[in-house]
């Protein structure tokens, strides 16, 4: 049985697409699934750098017809495999996004899950991963521009016959009006990733800040997505990624039974 291909997409850069891809992969590996992350952000590749990898072959060389897929596979933290990219304009100019489908078809015959990390915008290189995936996970911050651009990405995915699993909101605080953001999407809100300024910026969070709230959220997200990846579950039936404990002030007693997920800014969306 071929592996599941999930494209991680969003309309704006810097919203956490690569972080999401890395930490979903790390969580899936923890749960026993062979997972590969492909850096398909051909213009601004940063997967290898975020993981501190020293590598010789990139996705750009594969898409330029200069190297094989197997040559570009790199072992990374927590057992995951990655295919990193280059940042040079020369590599970008020679890479052919149309060849990505063949690369992904090769990978899904070897791995349980293939995660495709995409770039921002509405270019050909960002459109290809939307159409070849079994499912698309949209990532946005609460920022209005990011939300609106992600809605455009959802519309684009539909135009190329892509299937959107749902949306994820990153950098959420107790003051984020999640319900208002969710109401703007025509796709399910799968959950939120809380801000934690004390968490290390080294990836993966699941290794370097294993007890942090964001790491907890990514583990919950991966566990929820397993239903889609391996059991054919509908995303509307998935348990949402949310814990009111993430949004308590330090002076608040975390053992106290809070109702912040059913009142206030969260508007009962996770209740």
CSV table of N, CA and C in Angstrom, one decimal, residues 65-236:
chain,number,residue,atom,x,y,z
A,65,UNK,N,17.3,16.9,-12.9
A,65,UNK,CA,17.7,15.7,-13.6
A,65,UNK,C,19.1,15.4,-13.4
A,66,UNK,N,19.8,15.9,-12.4
A,66,UNK,CA,21.2,15.7,-12.1
A,66,UNK,C,21.5,14.6,-11.1
A,67,UNK,N,20.5,14.3,-10.3
A,67,UNK,CA,20.7,13.3,-9.2
A,67,UNK,C,19.5,12.5,-9.0
A,68,UNK,N,19.6,11.3,-8.4
A,68,UNK,CA,18.5,10.4,-8.1
A,68,UNK,C,17.8,10.8,-6.8
A,69,UNK,N,16.6,10.3,-6.6
A,69,UNK,CA,15.9,10.6,-5.3
A,69,UNK,C,16.6,10.0,-4.2
A,70,UNK,N,17.1,8.8,-4.3
A,70,UNK,CA,17.8,8.1,-3.2
A,70,UNK,C,19.1,8.9,-2.8
A,71,UNK,N,19.7,9.6,-3.7
A,71,UNK,CA,20.9,10.3,-3.3
A,71,UNK,C,20.6,11.5,-2.5
A,72,UNK,N,19.4,12.0,-2.6
A,72,UNK,CA,19.0,13.2,-1.8
A,72,UNK,C,18.4,12.9,-0.4
A,73,UNK,N,18.2,11.6,-0.1
A,73,UNK,CA,17.7,11.3,1.2
A,73,UNK,C,18.7,11.5,2.3
A,74,UNK,N,18.3,12.2,3.3
A,74,UNK,CA,19.2,12.5,4.5
A,74,UNK,C,18.5,12.0,5.8
A,75,UNK,N,19.3,11.4,6.6
A,75,UNK,CA,18.8,11.1,8.0
A,75,UNK,C,18.8,12.3,8.8
A,76,UNK,N,17.7,12.5,9.6
A,76,UNK,CA,17.6,13.7,10.5
A,76,UNK,C,17.2,13.2,11.9
A,77,UNK,N,17.0,14.2,12.7
A,77,UNK,CA,16.7,13.9,14.1
A,77,UNK,C,15.4,13.0,14.3
A,78,UNK,N,15.4,12.3,15.4
A,78,UNK,CA,14.3,11.5,15.8
A,78,UNK,C,13.9,10.4,14.7
A,79,UNK,N,14.8,10.1,13.9
A,79,UNK,CA,14.5,9.0,12.9
A,79,UNK,C,13.9,9.4,11.6
A,80,UNK,N,13.5,10.7,11.5
A,80,UNK,CA,12.9,11.2,10.2
A,80,UNK,C,13.9,11.2,9.1
A,81,UNK,N,13.4,11.2,7.9
A,81,UNK,CA,14.2,11.4,6.7
A,81,UNK,C,13.8,12.7,6.0
A,82,UNK,N,14.7,13.4,5.4
A,82,UNK,CA,14.4,14.6,4.8
A,82,UNK,C,15.1,14.7,3.4
A,83,UNK,N,14.5,15.4,2.5
A,83,UNK,CA,15.2,15.8,1.3
A,83,UNK,C,15.2,17.4,1.3
A,84,UNK,N,16.4,17.9,1.6
A,84,UNK,CA,16.5,19.4,1.7
A,84,UNK,C,16.6,20.1,0.4
A,85,UNK,N,16.6,21.4,0.4
A,85,UNK,CA,16.8,22.1,-0.8
A,85,UNK,C,17.9,23.1,-0.7
A,86,UNK,N,18.2,23.8,-1.8
A,86,UNK,CA,19.3,24.8,-1.9
A,86,UNK,C,18.7,26.2,-1.9
A,87,UNK,N,19.5,27.2,-1.7
A,87,UNK,CA,19.0,28.6,-1.6
A,87,UNK,C,19.5,29.4,-2.8
A,88,UNK,N,20.4,28.8,-3.6
A,88,UNK,CA,20.9,29.7,-4.7
A,88,UNK,C,20.0,29.9,-5.8
A,89,UNK,N,20.1,31.0,-6.5
A,89,UNK,CA,19.2,31.3,-7.6
A,89,UNK,C,19.5,30.4,-8.8
A,90,UNK,N,20.7,30.0,-8.9
A,90,UNK,CA,21.1,29.1,-10.0
A,90,UNK,C,20.4,27.7,-9.9
A,91,UNK,N,20.3,27.2,-8.7
A,91,UNK,CA,19.6,26.0,-8.4
A,91,UNK,C,18.1,26.1,-8.6
A,92,UNK,N,17.6,27.2,-8.2
A,92,UNK,CA,16.2,27.5,-8.4
A,92,UNK,C,15.8,27.6,-9.9
A,93,UNK,N,16.7,28.2,-10.7
A,93,UNK,CA,16.4,28.3,-12.1
A,93,UNK,C,16.4,27.0,-12.9
A,94,UNK,N,17.2,26.1,-12.4
A,94,UNK,CA,17.4,24.8,-13.1
A,94,UNK,C,16.4,23.7,-12.6
A,95,UNK,N,15.8,23.9,-11.5
A,95,UNK,CA,14.9,22.9,-11.0
A,95,UNK,C,13.5,23.0,-11.7
A,96,UNK,N,13.0,21.9,-12.1
A,96,UNK,CA,11.7,21.8,-12.8
A,96,UNK,C,10.6,21.3,-11.9
A,97,UNK,N,9.7,22.2,-11.4
A,97,UNK,CA,8.7,21.7,-10.4
A,97,UNK,C,7.8,20.6,-11.0
A,98,UNK,N,7.7,20.5,-12.3
A,98,UNK,CA,6.8,19.5,-12.9
A,98,UNK,C,7.3,18.1,-12.6
A,99,UNK,N,8.6,18.0,-12.3
A,99,UNK,CA,9.2,16.6,-12.0
A,99,UNK,C,8.9,16.2,-10.5
A,100,UNK,N,8.3,17.1,-9.7
A,100,UNK,CA,8.1,16.8,-8.3
A,100,UNK,C,7.1,15.6,-8.2
A,101,UNK,N,6.2,15.5,-9.1
A,101,UNK,CA,5.2,14.4,-9.0
A,101,UNK,C,5.9,13.0,-9.0
A,102,UNK,N,6.9,12.9,-9.9
A,102,UNK,CA,7.6,11.7,-10.0
A,102,UNK,C,8.4,11.4,-8.8
A,103,UNK,N,9.0,12.4,-8.2
A,103,UNK,CA,9.7,12.3,-6.9
A,103,UNK,C,8.8,11.8,-5.8
A,104,UNK,N,7.7,12.4,-5.7
A,104,UNK,CA,6.7,12.0,-4.6
A,104,UNK,C,6.2,10.6,-4.9
A,105,UNK,N,5.9,10.2,-6.1
A,105,UNK,CA,5.5,8.9,-6.4
A,105,UNK,C,6.5,7.8,-6.0
A,106,UNK,N,7.8,8.2,-6.2
A,106,UNK,CA,8.9,7.3,-5.7
A,106,UNK,C,8.9,7.1,-4.2
A,107,UNK,N,8.8,8.2,-3.5
A,107,UNK,CA,8.9,8.2,-2.1
A,107,UNK,C,7.7,7.5,-1.4
A,108,UNK,N,6.5,7.7,-2.0
A,108,UNK,CA,5.3,7.1,-1.3
A,108,UNK,C,5.3,5.6,-1.4
A,109,UNK,N,6.2,5.0,-2.3
A,109,UNK,CA,6.3,3.6,-2.3
A,109,UNK,C,7.3,3.0,-1.3
A,110,UNK,N,7.9,3.9,-0.6
A,110,UNK,CA,8.9,3.5,0.4
A,110,UNK,C,8.5,3.9,1.8
A,111,UNK,N,7.9,5.1,2.0
A,111,UNK,CA,7.6,5.7,3.3
A,111,UNK,C,6.1,5.6,3.6
A,112,UNK,N,5.7,5.5,4.9
A,112,UNK,CA,4.3,5.5,5.3
A,112,UNK,C,3.7,6.9,5.1
A,113,UNK,N,4.4,8.0,5.3
A,113,UNK,CA,3.9,9.3,5.1
A,113,UNK,C,5.0,10.2,4.4
A,114,UNK,N,4.6,10.9,3.4
A,114,UNK,CA,5.4,11.9,2.7
A,114,UNK,C,4.8,13.3,3.0
A,115,UNK,N,5.6,14.1,3.7
A,115,UNK,CA,5.2,15.5,4.0
A,115,UNK,C,5.9,16.4,3.0
A,116,UNK,N,5.2,17.2,2.3
A,116,UNK,CA,5.7,18.1,1.3
A,116,UNK,C,5.6,19.6,1.9
A,117,UNK,N,6.7,20.1,2.2
A,117,UNK,CA,6.8,21.5,2.7
A,117,UNK,C,6.9,22.5,1.5
A,118,UNK,N,5.9,23.4,1.5
A,118,UNK,CA,5.8,24.3,0.3
A,118,UNK,C,6.2,25.7,0.6
A,119,UNK,N,6.4,26.5,-0.4
A,119,UNK,CA,6.6,27.9,-0.3
A,119,UNK,C,5.4,28.7,-0.2
A,120,UNK,N,5.5,30.0,-0.1
A,120,UNK,CA,4.4,30.9,-0.1
A,120,UNK,C,4.0,31.4,-1.5
A,121,UNK,N,2.8,32.0,-1.6
A,121,UNK,CA,2.5,32.6,-2.9
A,121,UNK,C,1.6,31.7,-3.7
A,122,UNK,N,1.3,32.1,-4.9
A,122,UNK,CA,0.5,31.4,-5.9
A,122,UNK,C,1.2,31.1,-7.2
A,123,UNK,N,2.4,30.7,-7.1
A,123,UNK,CA,3.2,30.4,-8.3
A,123,UNK,C,3.0,28.9,-8.7
A,124,UNK,N,3.6,28.6,-9.9
A,124,UNK,CA,3.6,27.2,-10.4
A,124,UNK,C,4.2,26.3,-9.4
A,125,UNK,N,5.3,26.7,-8.8
A,125,UNK,CA,6.0,25.8,-7.9
A,125,UNK,C,5.2,25.5,-6.6
A,126,UNK,N,4.4,26.4,-6.2
A,126,UNK,CA,3.5,26.1,-5.0
A,126,UNK,C,2.2,25.4,-5.4
A,127,UNK,N,1.8,25.5,-6.7
A,127,UNK,CA,0.6,24.9,-7.1
A,127,UNK,C,0.8,23.4,-7.3
A,128,UNK,N,1.9,23.0,-7.8
A,128,UNK,CA,2.1,21.5,-8.1
A,128,UNK,C,1.9,20.7,-6.9
A,129,UNK,N,2.5,21.0,-5.7
A,129,UNK,CA,2.3,20.2,-4.5
A,129,UNK,C,0.9,20.1,-4.0
A,130,UNK,N,0.1,21.1,-4.3
A,130,UNK,CA,-1.3,21.0,-3.9
A,130,UNK,C,-2.1,20.0,-4.7
A,131,UNK,N,-1.8,19.8,-6.0
A,131,UNK,CA,-2.5,18.9,-6.8
A,131,UNK,C,-2.1,17.4,-6.7
A,132,UNK,N,-0.8,17.2,-6.3
A,132,UNK,CA,-0.3,15.8,-6.2
A,132,UNK,C,-0.5,15.1,-4.9
A,133,UNK,N,-1.0,15.9,-3.9
A,133,UNK,CA,-1.1,15.4,-2.5
A,133,UNK,C,-2.4,14.6,-2.3
A,134,UNK,N,-2.4,13.7,-1.4
A,134,UNK,CA,-3.7,13.0,-1.0
A,134,UNK,C,-4.5,14.0,-0.1
A,135,UNK,N,-3.8,14.9,0.6
A,135,UNK,CA,-4.4,15.8,1.4
A,135,UNK,C,-3.6,17.0,1.7
A,136,UNK,N,-4.2,18.2,1.8
A,136,UNK,CA,-3.4,19.4,2.1
A,136,UNK,C,-3.8,20.0,3.4
A,137,UNK,N,-2.7,20.3,4.2
A,137,UNK,CA,-2.9,20.9,5.5
A,137,UNK,C,-2.5,22.4,5.4
A,138,UNK,N,-3.5,23.3,5.7
A,138,UNK,CA,-3.2,24.7,5.6
A,138,UNK,C,-2.7,25.2,6.9
A,139,UNK,N,-1.7,26.1,6.9
A,139,UNK,CA,-1.1,26.6,8.1
A,139,UNK,C,-1.1,28.2,8.0
A,140,UNK,N,-1.6,28.8,9.1
A,140,UNK,CA,-1.6,30.3,9.1
A,140,UNK,C,-1.4,30.7,10.5
A,141,UNK,N,-1.0,32.0,10.7
A,141,UNK,CA,-1.0,32.6,12.0
A,141,UNK,C,-2.3,33.4,12.1
A,142,UNK,N,-2.6,34.0,13.2
A,142,UNK,CA,-3.8,34.8,13.3
A,142,UNK,C,-3.8,36.1,12.5
A,143,UNK,N,-2.7,36.5,12.0
A,143,UNK,CA,-2.6,37.7,11.3
A,143,UNK,C,-3.5,37.8,10.1
A,144,UNK,N,-4.2,38.9,9.9
A,144,UNK,CA,-5.3,39.0,8.9
A,144,UNK,C,-4.7,38.7,7.5
A,145,UNK,N,-3.5,39.2,7.2
A,145,UNK,CA,-2.9,39.0,5.8
A,145,UNK,C,-2.7,37.5,5.6
A,146,UNK,N,-2.1,36.9,6.7
A,146,UNK,CA,-1.8,35.4,6.6
A,146,UNK,C,-3.1,34.6,6.4
A,147,UNK,N,-4.1,35.0,7.1
A,147,UNK,CA,-5.4,34.3,7.0
A,147,UNK,C,-6.0,34.4,5.6
A,148,UNK,N,-6.0,35.7,5.1
A,148,UNK,CA,-6.6,35.9,3.8
A,148,UNK,C,-5.8,35.2,2.7
A,149,UNK,N,-4.5,35.2,2.8
A,149,UNK,CA,-3.6,34.5,1.8
A,149,UNK,C,-3.8,33.0,1.9
A,150,UNK,N,-4.1,32.5,3.1
A,150,UNK,CA,-4.3,31.0,3.2
A,150,UNK,C,-5.6,30.6,2.6
A,151,UNK,N,-6.6,31.5,2.7
A,151,UNK,CA,-7.9,31.3,2.1
A,151,UNK,C,-7.8,31.2,0.6
A,152,UNK,N,-6.9,32.0,0.0
A,152,UNK,CA,-6.6,32.0,-1.4
A,152,UNK,C,-5.9,30.7,-1.8
A,153,UNK,N,-5.1,30.2,-0.9
A,153,UNK,CA,-4.4,28.9,-1.1
A,153,UNK,C,-5.4,27.8,-1.1
A,154,UNK,N,-6.4,27.8,-0.2
A,154,UNK,CA,-7.4,26.8,-0.2
A,154,UNK,C,-8.2,26.8,-1.5
A,155,UNK,N,-8.5,28.0,-2.0
A,155,UNK,CA,-9.3,28.1,-3.3
A,155,UNK,C,-8.4,27.6,-4.4
A,156,UNK,N,-7.1,27.8,-4.4
A,156,UNK,CA,-6.2,27.3,-5.4
A,156,UNK,C,-6.2,25.8,-5.4
A,157,UNK,N,-6.1,25.3,-4.2
A,157,UNK,CA,-6.1,23.8,-4.1
A,157,UNK,C,-7.3,23.2,-4.7
A,158,UNK,N,-8.4,23.8,-4.5
A,158,UNK,CA,-9.7,23.3,-5.1
A,158,UNK,C,-9.6,23.3,-6.6
A,159,UNK,N,-9.1,24.4,-7.1
A,159,UNK,CA,-9.0,24.6,-8.6
A,159,UNK,C,-8.1,23.5,-9.3
A,160,UNK,N,-7.1,23.0,-8.5
A,160,UNK,CA,-6.3,22.0,-9.1
A,160,UNK,C,-6.6,20.6,-8.6
A,161,UNK,N,-7.9,20.4,-8.1
A,161,UNK,CA,-8.4,19.2,-7.6
A,161,UNK,C,-7.7,18.6,-6.4
A,162,UNK,N,-7.1,19.5,-5.6
A,162,UNK,CA,-6.5,19.1,-4.4
A,162,UNK,C,-7.6,18.9,-3.3
A,163,UNK,N,-7.3,18.1,-2.3
A,163,UNK,CA,-8.2,17.9,-1.2
A,163,UNK,C,-7.6,18.5,0.1
A,164,UNK,N,-8.3,19.5,0.6
A,164,UNK,CA,-7.8,20.2,1.8
A,164,UNK,C,-8.3,19.4,3.1
A,165,UNK,N,-7.4,19.0,3.9
A,165,UNK,CA,-7.8,18.3,5.1
A,165,UNK,C,-8.4,19.3,6.1
A,166,UNK,N,-7.7,20.4,6.3
A,166,UNK,CA,-8.2,21.4,7.2
A,166,UNK,C,-7.1,22.5,7.5
A,167,UNK,N,-7.4,23.4,8.4
A,167,UNK,CA,-6.5,24.5,8.7
A,167,UNK,C,-5.9,24.3,10.1
A,168,UNK,N,-4.7,24.9,10.3
A,168,UNK,CA,-4.1,24.9,11.6
A,168,UNK,C,-3.6,26.4,11.9
A,169,UNK,N,-3.9,26.9,13.0
A,169,UNK,CA,-3.5,28.2,13.4
A,169,UNK,C,-2.3,28.1,14.4
A,170,UNK,N,-1.2,28.8,14.0
A,170,UNK,CA,0.0,28.8,14.8
A,170,UNK,C,0.1,30.1,15.6
A,171,UNK,N,1.0,30.1,16.6
A,171,UNK,CA,1.2,31.3,17.4
A,171,UNK,C,0.0,31.9,18.0
A,172,UNK,N,-0.8,31.0,18.6
A,172,UNK,CA,-2.1,31.4,19.2
A,172,UNK,C,-1.8,31.8,20.7
A,173,UNK,N,-2.4,32.8,21.1
A,173,UNK,CA,-2.4,33.2,22.5
A,173,UNK,C,-3.8,33.2,23.1
A,174,UNK,N,-3.9,33.5,24.4
A,174,UNK,CA,-5.2,33.5,25.0
A,174,UNK,C,-6.1,34.7,24.5
A,175,UNK,N,-5.5,35.6,23.8
A,175,UNK,CA,-6.2,36.8,23.2
A,175,UNK,C,-6.6,36.6,21.8
A,176,UNK,N,-6.3,35.4,21.2
A,176,UNK,CA,-6.6,35.2,19.8
A,176,UNK,C,-8.0,34.8,19.6
A,177,UNK,N,-8.7,35.5,18.8
A,177,UNK,CA,-10.2,35.2,18.5
A,177,UNK,C,-10.2,34.1,17.5
A,178,UNK,N,-10.1,32.8,18.0
A,178,UNK,CA,-10.0,31.7,17.1
A,178,UNK,C,-11.3,31.5,16.3
A,179,UNK,N,-12.4,31.6,17.0
A,179,UNK,CA,-13.7,31.4,16.3
A,179,UNK,C,-13.9,32.3,15.1
A,180,UNK,N,-13.5,33.6,15.3
A,180,UNK,CA,-13.6,34.5,14.1
A,180,UNK,C,-12.8,34.1,12.9
A,181,UNK,N,-11.6,33.6,13.2
A,181,UNK,CA,-10.7,33.1,12.2
A,181,UNK,C,-11.3,31.9,11.5
A,182,UNK,N,-11.8,30.9,12.3
A,182,UNK,CA,-12.3,29.7,11.8
A,182,UNK,C,-13.5,30.0,10.9
A,183,UNK,N,-14.3,31.0,11.3
A,183,UNK,CA,-15.5,31.3,10.5
A,183,UNK,C,-15.2,31.8,9.1
A,184,UNK,N,-13.9,32.2,8.8
A,184,UNK,CA,-13.5,32.7,7.5
A,184,UNK,C,-13.2,31.5,6.6
A,185,UNK,N,-13.0,30.4,7.1
A,185,UNK,CA,-12.6,29.2,6.3
A,185,UNK,C,-13.8,28.4,6.0
A,186,UNK,N,-13.7,27.8,4.8
A,186,UNK,CA,-14.7,26.8,4.4
A,186,UNK,C,-14.2,25.4,4.6
A,187,UNK,N,-13.1,25.2,5.4
A,187,UNK,CA,-12.5,23.9,5.7
A,187,UNK,C,-12.5,23.8,7.2
A,188,UNK,N,-12.4,22.6,7.7
A,188,UNK,CA,-12.4,22.4,9.2
A,188,UNK,C,-11.2,23.0,9.8
A,189,UNK,N,-11.3,23.6,11.0
A,189,UNK,CA,-10.2,24.0,11.8
A,189,UNK,C,-9.7,22.8,12.6
A,190,UNK,N,-8.5,22.3,12.4
A,190,UNK,CA,-8.0,21.1,13.0
A,190,UNK,C,-7.5,21.4,14.4
A,191,UNK,N,-7.1,22.7,14.7
A,191,UNK,CA,-6.6,23.0,16.0
A,191,UNK,C,-5.7,24.2,16.0
A,192,UNK,N,-5.0,24.4,17.1
A,192,UNK,CA,-4.1,25.6,17.3
A,192,UNK,C,-2.8,25.1,17.8
A,193,UNK,N,-1.8,25.9,17.6
A,193,UNK,CA,-0.5,25.7,18.2
A,193,UNK,C,-0.2,26.9,19.0
A,194,UNK,N,0.0,26.8,20.3
A,194,UNK,CA,0.2,27.9,21.2
A,194,UNK,C,1.6,28.5,21.1
A,195,UNK,N,1.7,29.8,21.4
A,195,UNK,CA,3.0,30.5,21.5
A,195,UNK,C,3.7,30.1,22.8
A,196,UNK,N,5.0,29.8,22.7
A,196,UNK,CA,5.7,29.6,23.9
A,196,UNK,C,7.1,30.2,23.7
A,197,UNK,N,7.3,31.4,24.2
A,197,UNK,CA,8.6,32.1,24.0
A,197,UNK,C,9.7,31.5,24.7
A,198,UNK,N,9.4,30.6,25.6
A,198,UNK,CA,10.5,29.9,26.4
A,198,UNK,C,11.0,28.7,25.7
A,199,UNK,N,10.2,28.2,24.7
A,199,UNK,CA,10.6,27.0,24.0
A,199,UNK,C,11.8,27.3,23.1
A,200,UNK,N,12.7,26.3,22.9
A,200,UNK,CA,13.9,26.5,22.1
A,200,UNK,C,13.5,26.7,20.6
A,201,UNK,N,14.3,27.5,19.9
A,201,UNK,CA,14.0,27.7,18.5
A,201,UNK,C,14.7,26.6,17.6
A,202,UNK,N,15.4,25.7,18.3
A,202,UNK,CA,16.0,24.6,17.5
A,202,UNK,C,15.0,23.5,17.2
A,203,UNK,N,15.0,23.0,16.0
A,203,UNK,CA,14.1,22.0,15.6
A,203,UNK,C,14.7,20.6,15.6
A,204,UNK,N,13.9,19.6,15.8
A,204,UNK,CA,12.5,19.7,16.1
A,204,UNK,C,12.2,20.0,17.6
A,205,UNK,N,11.0,20.7,17.8
A,205,UNK,CA,10.6,21.0,19.1
A,205,UNK,C,10.4,19.8,20.0
A,206,UNK,N,9.9,18.7,19.3
A,206,UNK,CA,9.7,17.5,20.1
A,206,UNK,C,10.9,16.9,20.7
A,207,UNK,N,12.1,17.3,20.2
A,207,UNK,CA,13.3,16.8,20.8
A,207,UNK,C,13.9,17.9,21.7
A,208,UNK,N,13.9,19.1,21.2
A,208,UNK,CA,14.6,20.2,22.0
A,208,UNK,C,13.8,20.9,23.0
A,209,UNK,N,12.5,20.8,22.9
A,209,UNK,CA,11.6,21.4,23.9
A,209,UNK,C,10.4,20.4,24.1
A,210,UNK,N,10.8,19.2,24.5
A,210,UNK,CA,9.9,18.1,24.5
A,210,UNK,C,8.7,18.3,25.4
A,211,UNK,N,8.9,19.0,26.5
A,211,UNK,CA,7.8,19.2,27.4
A,211,UNK,C,7.0,20.5,27.2
A,212,UNK,N,7.3,21.3,26.1
A,212,UNK,CA,6.7,22.5,25.9
A,212,UNK,C,5.2,22.3,25.4
A,213,UNK,N,4.4,23.4,25.5
A,213,UNK,CA,3.1,23.3,25.0
A,213,UNK,C,3.0,23.1,23.5
A,214,UNK,N,3.9,23.8,22.7
A,214,UNK,CA,3.8,23.6,21.2
A,214,UNK,C,4.1,22.1,20.9
A,215,UNK,N,5.1,21.5,21.6
A,215,UNK,CA,5.4,20.1,21.3
A,215,UNK,C,4.2,19.2,21.6
A,216,UNK,N,3.5,19.5,22.7
A,216,UNK,CA,2.3,18.8,23.1
A,216,UNK,C,1.3,18.9,22.0
A,217,UNK,N,1.1,20.1,21.5
A,217,UNK,CA,0.1,20.4,20.4
A,217,UNK,C,0.5,19.6,19.1
A,218,UNK,N,1.8,19.6,18.8
A,218,UNK,CA,2.1,18.9,17.5
A,218,UNK,C,2.0,17.4,17.7
A,219,UNK,N,2.2,16.9,18.9
A,219,UNK,CA,1.9,15.4,19.1
A,219,UNK,C,0.4,15.1,19.0
A,220,UNK,N,-0.4,16.0,19.5
A,220,UNK,CA,-1.8,15.8,19.4
A,220,UNK,C,-2.3,15.9,17.9
A,221,UNK,N,-1.7,16.8,17.2
A,221,UNK,CA,-2.0,17.0,15.8
A,221,UNK,C,-1.7,15.7,15.0
A,222,UNK,N,-0.4,15.2,15.2
A,222,UNK,CA,0.0,14.0,14.5
A,222,UNK,C,-0.9,12.8,14.8
A,223,UNK,N,-1.3,12.7,16.1
A,223,UNK,CA,-2.1,11.6,16.5
A,223,UNK,C,-3.5,11.7,15.9
A,224,UNK,N,-4.0,12.9,15.7
A,224,UNK,CA,-5.3,13.2,15.1
A,224,UNK,C,-5.2,12.9,13.6
A,225,UNK,N,-4.1,13.3,13.0
A,225,UNK,CA,-4.0,13.1,11.5
A,225,UNK,C,-3.8,11.6,11.2
A,226,UNK,N,-3.4,10.8,12.1
A,226,UNK,CA,-3.2,9.4,11.8
A,226,UNK,C,-4.5,8.8,11.3
A,227,UNK,N,-5.6,9.3,11.8
A,227,UNK,CA,-6.9,8.8,11.4
A,227,UNK,C,-7.2,9.0,9.9
A,228,UNK,N,-6.7,10.2,9.4
A,228,UNK,CA,-6.8,10.5,8.0
A,228,UNK,C,-5.8,9.8,7.2
A,229,UNK,N,-4.6,9.7,7.7
A,229,UNK,CA,-3.5,9.1,6.9
A,229,UNK,C,-3.6,7.6,6.7
A,230,UNK,N,-4.1,6.9,7.8
A,230,UNK,CA,-4.1,5.4,7.8
A,230,UNK,C,-5.4,4.8,7.9
A,231,UNK,N,-6.5,5.5,8.2
A,231,UNK,CA,-7.8,4.9,8.5
A,231,UNK,C,-8.9,5.5,7.6
A,232,UNK,N,-8.5,6.4,6.7
A,232,UNK,CA,-9.5,7.0,5.8
A,232,UNK,C,-10.6,7.9,6.5
A,233,UNK,N,-10.2,8.4,7.7
A,233,UNK,CA,-11.2,9.2,8.5
A,233,UNK,C,-11.4,10.5,7.8
A,234,UNK,N,-12.6,11.1,8.0
A,234,UNK,CA,-13.0,12.4,7.5
A,234,UNK,C,-12.5,13.4,8.5
A,235,UNK,N,-11.8,14.5,8.0
A,235,UNK,CA,-11.3,15.5,8.8
A,235,UNK,C,-12.3,16.2,9.7
A,236,UNK,N,-13.5,16.2,9.3
A,236,UNK,CA,-14.6,16.8,10.1
A,236,UNK,C,-14.8,16.0,11.4
